[in-house]
Amino acid sequence: AKAPLKTPGGEVADCETAHPLLRKILKGMLKPYVKRNPTAAQVMSILGERELIRFDHFAFRTFGVEGYGIDSIAKMFLDLGYRQRDELRFPAKKLRAYWYSPPKEAVEESGASMTDGPLPRVFISELLVDQLSEKAQAIIKKYTSEGRQLAGHAALSSLVHGLPWRTPELKDYVELTRESEYAAWTLVNGYALNHTTITCHDFVNFTMGPGMALRDVVNFLYREQIALNGAGGSLINVSPDKLLLQASTEADIAPFTFAGGHVADVPLSYIEFAHREVLPEFENLPLEEIYDCHRREGFEVGNADNIFESTSIKRSHATT
Ligand code: OOG
Ligand code: NI
């Protein structure tokens, strides 16, 4: 349902309204993520002692084949009130992605409290499987086309933390890592929440000022010996307009039991940090009048390209 909505700026925006289940589903997806990823859990706990934790976005990875691609997980978010926004392309990685903006919610209906903060954006990518070698395509299609199909229920598989295909074989995983780490990650993690992103720009106990909160958070995490992703040569990714700053941890690595009981270490999920600066046209607004709608929107291909490396098994190191 569409409802006219008054933004803090006073203008009326045409916006979807949230389904009352939305917050519960997001919380449900966070549960296996926090349980299985000790670094993400630790970060949420140490930052949570100091600040209210709010999420900028939730991200998922998919195989772009018959019913398993972006649409398979986007469908539920669209039904819950999300709106599809820009496409992002990563030709070298053979990936594409869309981001989705959240609906507005009637707080009294959703059971959300003020401390739950704004609803997160959603970022969903897919591997352009057709562009891989015949060998890699055959491996992926083996899992996505044999047996009973669970296509169309991607969100369910994320909630209960299970793979929508049979237990992978170690040799298939190893073969995929040679060609696409993203493919190998998706084979063993499926629709598990790939990462969630903590909003840093409204933190009150870190340094204020343009981009400062994120820099301060990164220094803090570095001192706490959290392993941060240094792909691209820096721990902090800055968009060309300087208004979107992002950093991420390196994914935890854990043993995975492959078909036949073979065990090998695989990367799991990671956690990200985002800082959205106030747009130049609003920079004279007093801080207490600044809402999300006055800040930089969207995503940035250059930043994302480095953030994808958070699940890489070849670790890149950088200092702040
Ligand atoms: C997504 C990487 C990109 C962002 O916020 O730009 C990203 C992934 O690792 O699947 O998270
Ligand atoms: Ni992200």
Short mmCIF file of C-alpha atoms and ligand atoms in Angstrom, two decimals:
data_model
loop_
_atom_site.label_atom_id
_atom_site.label_comp_id
_atom_site.label_asym_id
_atom_site.label_seq_id
_atom_site.Cartn_x
_atom_site.Cartn_y
_atom_site.Cartn_z
CA ALA A 1 0.00 0.00 0.00
CA LYS A 2 1.24 3.48 -0.80
CA ALA A 3 0.87 6.17 1.81
CA PRO A 4 1.75 9.85 1.53
CA LEU A 5 4.44 10.49 4.06
CA LYS A 6 5.69 13.68 5.63
CA THR A 7 9.47 13.67 5.83
CA PRO A 8 11.28 15.63 8.56
CA GLY A 9 11.98 18.24 5.90
CA GLY A 10 8.22 18.81 5.60
CA GLU A 11 7.78 17.65 1.98
CA VAL A 12 5.35 14.83 1.22
CA ALA A 13 6.97 11.72 -0.26
CA ASP A 14 5.21 8.85 -1.98
CA CYS A 15 6.34 5.83 -0.03
CA GLU A 16 5.42 2.21 0.63
CA THR A 17 4.33 1.29 4.13
CA ALA A 18 6.08 -1.53 5.97
CA HIS A 19 4.53 -4.90 6.64
CA PRO A 20 4.22 -5.34 10.44
CA LEU A 21 6.37 -8.52 10.24
CA LEU A 22 9.36 -6.74 8.73
CA ARG A 23 11.31 -6.04 11.95
CA LYS A 24 10.75 -9.58 13.19
CA ILE A 25 12.09 -11.05 9.96
CA LEU A 26 15.18 -8.83 10.07
CA LYS A 27 15.78 -9.85 13.69
CA GLY A 28 15.30 -13.49 12.70
CA MET A 29 17.99 -13.17 10.02
CA LEU A 30 20.39 -11.58 12.53
CA LYS A 31 20.09 -14.47 14.98
CA PRO A 32 22.10 -17.17 13.11
CA TYR A 33 24.52 -14.44 11.93
CA VAL A 34 25.38 -13.36 15.48
CA LYS A 35 25.54 -16.96 16.66
CA ARG A 36 27.92 -18.12 13.93
CA ASN A 37 30.18 -15.09 13.52
CA PRO A 38 32.18 -14.35 16.69
CA THR A 39 33.80 -11.18 15.31
CA ALA A 40 30.44 -9.66 14.36
CA ALA A 41 29.08 -10.60 17.79
CA GLN A 42 32.11 -9.11 19.56
CA VAL A 43 31.90 -5.87 17.57
CA MET A 44 28.19 -5.49 18.30
CA SER A 45 28.86 -6.08 21.95
CA ILE A 46 31.77 -3.64 22.40
CA LEU A 47 30.14 -0.92 20.30
CA GLY A 48 26.77 -1.68 21.92
CA GLU A 49 28.24 -0.82 25.34
CA ARG A 50 28.91 2.68 24.05
CA GLU A 51 26.26 3.45 21.42
CA LEU A 52 22.82 2.51 20.11
CA ILE A 53 23.40 0.00 17.30
CA ARG A 54 21.52 0.89 14.13
CA PHE A 55 21.84 -0.89 10.81
CA ASP A 56 22.56 0.89 7.55
CA HIS A 57 21.98 -2.20 5.43
CA PHE A 58 21.69 -5.99 5.29
CA ALA A 59 23.48 -7.78 2.41
CA PHE A 60 22.98 -11.10 0.63
CA ARG A 61 24.78 -13.00 -2.16
CA THR A 62 23.16 -15.20 -4.80
CA PHE A 63 23.88 -17.31 -7.90
CA GLY A 64 22.39 -15.64 -10.98
CA VAL A 65 20.70 -18.82 -12.31
CA GLU A 66 17.11 -20.07 -12.76
CA GLY A 67 15.20 -18.70 -9.81
CA TYR A 68 18.18 -18.41 -7.45
CA GLY A 69 19.37 -14.90 -8.32
CA ILE A 70 18.70 -11.42 -6.90
CA ASP A 71 14.93 -11.73 -7.44
CA SER A 72 14.68 -14.83 -5.28
CA ILE A 73 15.53 -12.86 -2.16
CA ALA A 74 14.32 -9.45 -3.35
CA LYS A 75 10.77 -10.74 -3.70
CA MET A 76 10.18 -10.97 0.03
CA PHE A 77 11.66 -7.52 0.66
CA LEU A 78 9.47 -6.00 -2.08
CA ASP A 79 6.40 -7.66 -0.51
CA LEU A 80 7.41 -6.21 2.87
CA GLY A 81 7.49 -2.71 1.37
CA TYR A 82 11.04 -2.24 0.06
CA ARG A 83 11.60 -0.42 -3.21
CA GLN A 84 14.20 -1.39 -5.84
CA ARG A 85 16.80 1.34 -6.42
CA ASP A 86 20.04 1.51 -8.44
CA GLU A 87 21.88 -1.28 -10.14
CA LEU A 88 25.65 -1.60 -9.51
CA ARG A 89 27.95 -3.54 -11.86
CA PHE A 90 31.30 -5.20 -11.11
CA PRO A 91 32.52 -6.55 -14.48
CA ALA A 92 35.89 -7.82 -13.20
CA LYS A 93 34.20 -9.85 -10.46
CA LYS A 94 31.36 -10.93 -12.80
CA LEU A 95 28.79 -9.56 -10.38
CA ARG A 96 25.90 -7.19 -10.34
CA ALA A 97 23.79 -5.89 -7.47
CA TYR A 98 20.74 -3.82 -6.62
CA TRP A 99 20.03 -1.91 -3.47
CA TYR A 100 16.55 -1.48 -1.99
CA SER A 101 15.28 1.37 0.14
CA PRO A 102 13.16 0.56 3.19
CA PRO A 103 9.49 1.40 3.58
CA LYS A 104 8.18 3.73 6.25
CA GLU A 105 6.65 2.02 9.22
CA ALA A 106 3.83 2.82 11.54
CA VAL A 107 5.78 2.43 14.79
CA GLU A 108 2.71 1.54 16.86
CA GLU A 109 1.92 -1.36 14.47
CA SER A 110 5.43 -2.77 14.11
CA GLY A 111 6.12 -2.99 17.85
CA ALA A 112 9.37 -1.12 17.16
CA SER A 113 10.71 1.09 19.89
CA MET A 114 12.46 4.42 19.35
CA THR A 115 15.79 2.72 20.03
CA ASP A 116 15.32 0.35 17.08
CA GLY A 117 16.15 3.25 14.75
CA PRO A 118 15.50 3.51 11.02
CA LEU A 119 14.94 0.35 8.96
CA PRO A 120 18.04 -0.83 7.06
CA ARG A 121 18.50 -0.71 3.30
CA VAL A 122 19.01 -4.08 1.59
CA PHE A 123 21.89 -4.87 -0.83
CA ILE A 124 21.57 -8.02 -2.96
CA SER A 125 24.18 -9.15 -5.47
CA GLU A 126 24.33 -12.03 -7.93
CA LEU A 127 27.09 -13.90 -9.71
CA LEU A 128 26.80 -13.66 -13.51
CA VAL A 129 27.14 -17.42 -13.81
CA ASP A 130 26.91 -17.40 -17.65
CA GLN A 131 30.25 -15.56 -17.74
CA LEU A 132 32.17 -18.24 -15.81
CA SER A 133 34.05 -21.17 -17.36
CA GLU A 134 32.03 -24.22 -18.49
CA LYS A 135 33.48 -26.13 -15.57
CA ALA A 136 32.39 -23.60 -12.92
CA GLN A 137 28.96 -23.26 -14.53
CA ALA A 138 28.49 -27.01 -14.44
CA ILE A 139 29.35 -27.12 -10.71
CA ILE A 140 26.91 -24.34 -9.82
CA LYS A 141 24.14 -25.77 -12.00
CA LYS A 142 24.60 -29.18 -10.42
CA TYR A 143 23.52 -27.74 -7.06
CA THR A 144 20.84 -25.39 -8.35
CA SER A 145 19.12 -27.81 -10.71
CA GLU A 146 19.18 -31.24 -9.12
CA GLY A 147 16.86 -32.62 -6.44
CA ARG A 148 13.87 -30.80 -5.00
CA GLN A 149 13.97 -27.10 -5.80
CA LEU A 150 13.68 -24.61 -2.99
CA ALA A 151 13.91 -21.68 -5.36
CA GLY A 152 11.43 -18.98 -4.39
CA HIS A 153 12.02 -19.55 -0.66
CA ALA A 154 15.39 -17.90 -0.33
CA ALA A 155 14.32 -15.82 2.66
CA LEU A 156 13.20 -18.92 4.53
CA SER A 157 16.56 -20.56 3.99
CA SER A 158 18.25 -17.43 5.40
CA LEU A 159 16.00 -17.40 8.49
CA VAL A 160 16.61 -21.02 9.46
CA HIS A 161 20.23 -20.93 8.31
CA GLY A 162 20.31 -23.83 5.92
CA LEU A 163 21.56 -24.31 2.38
CA PRO A 164 18.86 -24.47 -0.32
CA TRP A 165 20.83 -27.29 -2.03
CA ARG A 166 22.51 -30.52 -0.95
CA THR A 167 25.70 -30.48 1.11
CA PRO A 168 28.52 -29.39 -1.22
CA GLU A 169 31.47 -31.55 -2.16
CA LEU A 170 34.90 -30.28 -1.10
CA LYS A 171 36.35 -30.69 -4.62
CA ASP A 172 33.59 -28.46 -6.05
CA TYR A 173 34.29 -25.81 -3.41
CA VAL A 174 38.03 -25.90 -4.13
CA GLU A 175 37.42 -25.70 -7.88
CA LEU A 176 35.17 -22.64 -7.45
CA THR A 177 37.69 -20.80 -5.22
CA ARG A 178 40.12 -20.85 -8.19
CA GLU A 179 37.75 -18.90 -10.37
CA SER A 180 35.50 -16.87 -8.06
CA GLU A 181 35.77 -16.58 -4.29
CA TYR A 182 32.24 -15.20 -4.37
CA ALA A 183 31.01 -18.42 -6.04
CA ALA A 184 32.78 -20.58 -3.46
CA TRP A 185 31.41 -18.46 -0.58
CA THR A 186 27.86 -18.73 -1.90
CA LEU A 187 28.11 -22.50 -2.39
CA VAL A 188 28.81 -23.05 1.34
CA ASN A 189 26.91 -20.11 2.87
CA GLY A 190 23.88 -19.88 0.60
CA TYR A 191 21.46 -17.11 1.58
CA ALA A 192 22.96 -16.55 5.05
CA LEU A 193 23.21 -12.86 5.90
CA ASN A 194 26.55 -11.96 4.28
CA HIS A 195 26.96 -8.88 6.47
CA THR A 196 25.12 -6.23 8.29
CA THR A 197 26.38 -2.67 8.48
CA ILE A 198 26.46 -0.47 11.56
CA THR A 199 25.58 3.20 11.09
CA CYS A 200 28.40 5.28 12.60
CA HIS A 201 27.49 8.87 11.71
CA ASP A 202 25.05 9.32 14.59
CA PHE A 203 27.33 7.86 17.27
CA VAL A 204 27.66 10.31 20.15
CA ASN A 205 30.74 8.98 21.97
CA PHE A 206 33.10 9.12 19.01
CA THR A 207 34.54 12.27 17.42
CA MET A 208 31.96 14.37 15.55
CA GLY A 209 32.71 16.17 12.29
CA PRO A 210 32.75 15.15 8.62
CA GLY A 211 33.67 11.46 8.30
CA MET A 212 35.20 11.55 11.78
CA ALA A 213 32.97 9.06 13.59
CA LEU A 214 33.88 6.24 11.19
CA ARG A 215 37.61 7.04 11.36
CA ASP A 216 37.38 7.04 15.14
CA VAL A 217 35.44 3.74 15.18
CA VAL A 218 38.02 2.11 12.89
CA ASN A 219 40.88 3.27 15.16
CA PHE A 220 38.99 1.94 18.17
CA LEU A 221 38.39 -1.48 16.54
CA TYR A 222 42.02 -1.63 15.39
CA ARG A 223 43.16 -1.09 19.00
CA GLU A 224 40.72 -3.81 20.09
CA GLN A 225 42.54 -6.10 17.61
CA ILE A 226 39.54 -6.66 15.38
CA ALA A 227 40.83 -7.88 11.97
CA LEU A 228 39.81 -5.24 9.43
CA ASN A 229 39.67 -5.57 5.65
CA GLY A 230 42.48 -3.62 4.01
CA ALA A 231 41.66 -4.42 0.37
CA GLY A 232 42.49 -1.51 -1.92
CA GLY A 233 45.26 -0.37 0.44
CA SER A 234 43.20 1.40 3.09
CA LEU A 235 40.93 0.37 5.95
CA ILE A 236 38.46 3.11 4.98
CA ASN A 237 36.77 3.34 1.59
CA VAL A 238 35.69 6.83 0.57
CA SER A 239 33.33 7.58 -2.34
CA PRO A 240 34.54 10.08 -4.99
CA ASP A 241 32.10 12.70 -3.60
CA LYS A 242 33.66 12.03 -0.13
CA LEU A 243 30.18 11.62 1.38
CA LEU A 244 30.03 7.84 1.86
CA LEU A 245 32.70 6.19 4.02
CA GLN A 246 32.73 2.43 4.61
CA ALA A 247 34.95 -0.09 6.42
CA SER A 248 34.56 -3.78 7.17
CA THR A 249 36.04 -6.65 9.17
CA GLU A 250 37.59 -9.75 7.66
CA ALA A 251 35.09 -12.60 7.73
CA ASP A 252 35.57 -15.24 10.41
CA ILE A 253 36.88 -18.56 9.14
CA ALA A 254 35.38 -21.80 10.48
CA PRO A 255 35.43 -25.51 9.69
CA PHE A 256 32.71 -26.65 7.31
CA THR A 257 31.62 -30.28 6.94
CA PHE A 258 31.42 -31.15 3.25
CA ALA A 259 29.69 -34.19 1.73
CA GLY A 260 31.22 -37.45 2.92
CA GLY A 261 32.34 -35.84 6.19
CA HIS A 262 35.35 -33.99 4.76
CA VAL A 263 36.10 -30.90 6.84
CA ALA A 264 37.81 -27.73 5.59
CA ASP A 265 37.98 -24.10 6.71
CA VAL A 266 35.72 -21.64 4.86
CA PRO A 267 35.03 -17.91 5.30
CA LEU A 268 31.70 -17.03 6.93
CA SER A 269 30.21 -13.55 7.28
CA TYR A 270 31.63 -10.17 8.26
CA ILE A 271 30.42 -6.86 9.67
CA GLU A 272 30.61 -3.45 8.02
CA PHE A 273 30.58 0.19 9.18
CA ALA A 274 29.09 3.09 7.25
CA HIS A 275 29.18 6.84 7.63
CA ARG A 276 26.85 8.94 5.46
CA GLU A 277 27.75 12.61 5.40
CA VAL A 278 25.21 15.45 5.32
CA LEU A 279 24.54 16.59 1.73
CA PRO A 280 26.06 20.00 0.85
CA GLU A 281 22.60 21.60 0.50
CA PHE A 282 21.82 20.78 4.16
CA GLU A 283 25.19 21.47 5.73
CA ASN A 284 23.94 24.57 7.51
CA LEU A 285 21.10 22.73 9.28
CA PRO A 286 21.63 22.40 13.03
CA LEU A 287 22.63 18.82 14.01
CA GLU A 288 19.35 18.14 15.85
CA GLU A 289 17.41 18.85 12.64
CA ILE A 290 19.41 16.42 10.52
CA TYR A 291 17.66 13.15 9.58
CA ASP A 292 18.69 10.31 7.28
CA CYS A 293 16.99 12.05 4.34
CA HIS A 294 19.56 14.87 4.57
CA ARG A 295 22.47 12.47 4.18
CA ARG A 296 24.22 10.79 1.21
CA GLU A 297 22.07 7.93 -0.15
CA GLY A 298 22.91 4.82 -2.13
CA PHE A 299 26.07 2.79 -2.59
CA GLU A 300 29.37 3.23 -4.44
CA VAL A 301 30.92 0.72 -6.87
CA GLY A 302 34.50 1.65 -5.88
CA ASN A 303 33.82 1.11 -2.16
CA ALA A 304 31.81 -2.07 -2.73
CA ASP A 305 34.55 -3.56 -4.91
CA ASN A 306 36.91 -3.53 -1.90
CA ILE A 307 34.25 -4.57 0.62
CA PHE A 308 33.53 -7.75 -1.38
CA GLU A 309 37.10 -8.78 -0.44
CA SER A 310 36.09 -9.13 3.23
CA THR A 311 35.44 -12.84 2.59
CA SER A 312 38.69 -13.36 0.68
CA ILE A 313 41.00 -16.12 1.90
CA LYS A 314 44.01 -14.07 0.78
CA ARG A 315 44.04 -11.37 3.45
CA SER A 316 45.21 -7.85 2.60
CA HIS A 317 46.61 -5.72 5.36
CA ALA A 318 46.55 -1.98 5.77
CA THR A 319 46.77 0.41 8.66
CA THR A 320 44.65 3.47 9.34
C1 OOG B 1 28.85 -6.97 -0.72
C2 OOG B 1 29.99 -5.96 -0.81
C3 OOG B 1 29.51 -4.52 -1.07
C4 OOG B 1 28.62 -2.39 0.14
O1 OOG B 1 28.08 -1.94 1.15
O2 OOG B 1 28.96 -1.68 -0.81
C5 OOG B 1 28.89 -3.86 0.10
C6 OOG B 1 29.27 -8.39 -0.46
O3 OOG B 1 30.35 -8.63 0.11
O4 OOG B 1 28.50 -9.29 -0.82
O5 OOG B 1 28.58 -4.48 1.07
NI NI B 2 27.70 -3.49 2.59
#
